[in-house]
Coordinates of C-alpha atoms in Angstrom, one line a residue:
M24 CA -30.1 -107.8 -22.4
T25 CA -29.4 -104.9 -19.9
P26 CA -31.9 -103.6 -16.9
S27 CA -33.8 -100.8 -16.9
P28 CA -32.4 -97.8 -15.3
R29 CA -35.4 -97.1 -13.2
P30 CA -38.0 -99.7 -12.5
G31 CA -41.1 -99.4 -14.3
W32 CA -38.8 -97.8 -17.7
P33 CA -38.9 -99.4 -20.8
A34 CA -34.3 -100.9 -21.6
P35 CA -32.9 -98.0 -23.7
E36 CA -33.1 -100.0 -27.1
Q37 CA -36.7 -99.4 -26.7
R38 CA -36.7 -95.4 -26.1
L39 CA -34.6 -95.0 -28.9
L40 CA -36.7 -94.0 -31.4
A41 CA -38.2 -91.9 -28.4
T42 CA -34.6 -90.1 -28.2
V43 CA -34.0 -89.5 -31.4
A44 CA -37.1 -87.9 -32.2
A45 CA -36.5 -85.5 -29.2
G46 CA -33.4 -84.8 -29.8
L47 CA -34.2 -83.8 -33.4
T48 CA -36.6 -82.0 -32.5
V49 CA -34.7 -79.9 -30.6
G50 CA -32.2 -79.8 -32.1
G51 CA -34.1 -78.5 -35.1
L52 CA -36.6 -75.8 -33.2
S53 CA -32.6 -74.6 -32.1
A54 CA -31.5 -74.4 -35.2
F55 CA -34.1 -72.5 -36.3
A56 CA -34.0 -69.9 -33.8
Q57 CA -30.8 -69.3 -34.5
I58 CA -31.2 -68.7 -37.8
S59 CA -33.5 -66.2 -36.9
F60 CA -31.5 -65.4 -34.1
G61 CA -28.7 -64.3 -37.0
A62 CA -30.8 -62.5 -39.4
L63 CA -31.9 -60.0 -36.4
L64 CA -28.2 -59.9 -35.5
F65 CA -27.3 -58.9 -39.1
S66 CA -29.7 -56.7 -40.7
G67 CA -29.9 -53.2 -41.4
S68 CA -26.4 -52.1 -43.0
L69 CA -24.8 -55.5 -41.5
A70 CA -27.2 -57.4 -44.6
D71 CA -24.5 -58.3 -46.3
A72 CA -22.9 -60.0 -44.4
M73 CA -26.2 -62.0 -43.0
G74 CA -24.7 -65.3 -44.5
E75 CA -22.0 -64.7 -42.4
G76 CA -23.9 -64.2 -39.3
V77 CA -26.3 -66.8 -39.6
G78 CA -23.0 -69.2 -39.9
R79 CA -21.7 -67.8 -36.7
T80 CA -24.6 -67.7 -35.0
L81 CA -24.9 -71.7 -35.9
L82 CA -21.9 -72.3 -34.2
G83 CA -22.3 -70.6 -31.7
G84 CA -25.4 -72.4 -30.9
V85 CA -23.7 -76.0 -31.8
V86 CA -20.7 -75.3 -29.4
L87 CA -22.7 -74.2 -26.6
G88 CA -25.3 -77.2 -26.8
V89 CA -22.1 -79.5 -27.4
V90 CA -20.2 -77.8 -24.0
M91 CA -23.2 -78.1 -22.0
A92 CA -24.4 -81.9 -23.6
R93 CA -21.0 -83.0 -22.2
G94 CA -19.5 -80.6 -19.1
G95 CA -23.3 -80.1 -17.8
S96 CA -24.0 -81.8 -13.6
F97 CA -27.5 -82.4 -15.3
P98 CA -28.0 -85.3 -18.4
G99 CA -29.9 -84.7 -20.4
T100 CA -29.8 -80.7 -20.5
V101 CA -30.2 -78.8 -23.8
G102 CA -28.3 -75.1 -23.5
R103 CA -28.8 -73.0 -26.4
P104 CA -28.8 -69.3 -26.5
H105 CA -31.6 -67.1 -25.3
D106 CA -33.3 -64.7 -27.0
L107 CA -34.1 -61.3 -24.6
P108 CA -30.1 -60.5 -24.2
V109 CA -30.3 -61.6 -28.8
I110 CA -32.3 -58.0 -28.7
V111 CA -30.3 -55.9 -27.0
L112 CA -27.4 -57.1 -29.1
A113 CA -29.2 -56.5 -32.1
L114 CA -29.8 -52.7 -30.9
L115 CA -26.4 -52.8 -30.3
T116 CA -25.0 -54.0 -33.0
A117 CA -27.4 -52.1 -35.0
R118 CA -26.1 -48.3 -33.2
L119 CA -22.4 -49.5 -33.3
A120 CA -22.5 -50.1 -37.3
Q121 CA -24.4 -46.5 -37.9
R122 CA -21.8 -44.9 -36.0
L123 CA -18.9 -46.8 -37.4
P124 CA -18.3 -45.5 -41.3
D125 CA -18.5 -41.2 -39.4
A126 CA -15.6 -42.7 -37.1
A127 CA -13.4 -44.3 -39.3
P128 CA -14.6 -44.2 -43.2
G129 CA -13.6 -47.0 -45.0
A130 CA -13.1 -49.4 -42.2
D131 CA -15.0 -52.6 -42.9
V132 CA -17.9 -53.4 -40.7
L133 CA -16.8 -56.7 -40.2
A134 CA -13.0 -56.4 -39.2

């Protein structure tokens, strides 16, 4: 049996269930947040592409989480996008999607 990393802490084998439960909880909450960010960003005139937008925000959240987990200086760090910048991005995308058809008639809004 391997020694505990810190005195008084259980061995890693005994912490496995708690670690898996914490990972599933954080992963689930992050997935729900990413889905809501995608739905917020791709609403209004961009609602036709909501599925693609939600998929892209989920992929972005996974990439951010992997980069933070593998390259972060503190072990156990969980990285995910925050909600306040998403609100600003949603306002900007709504305004741009509103103006784009006037600036370039017939252009694809998602191109």
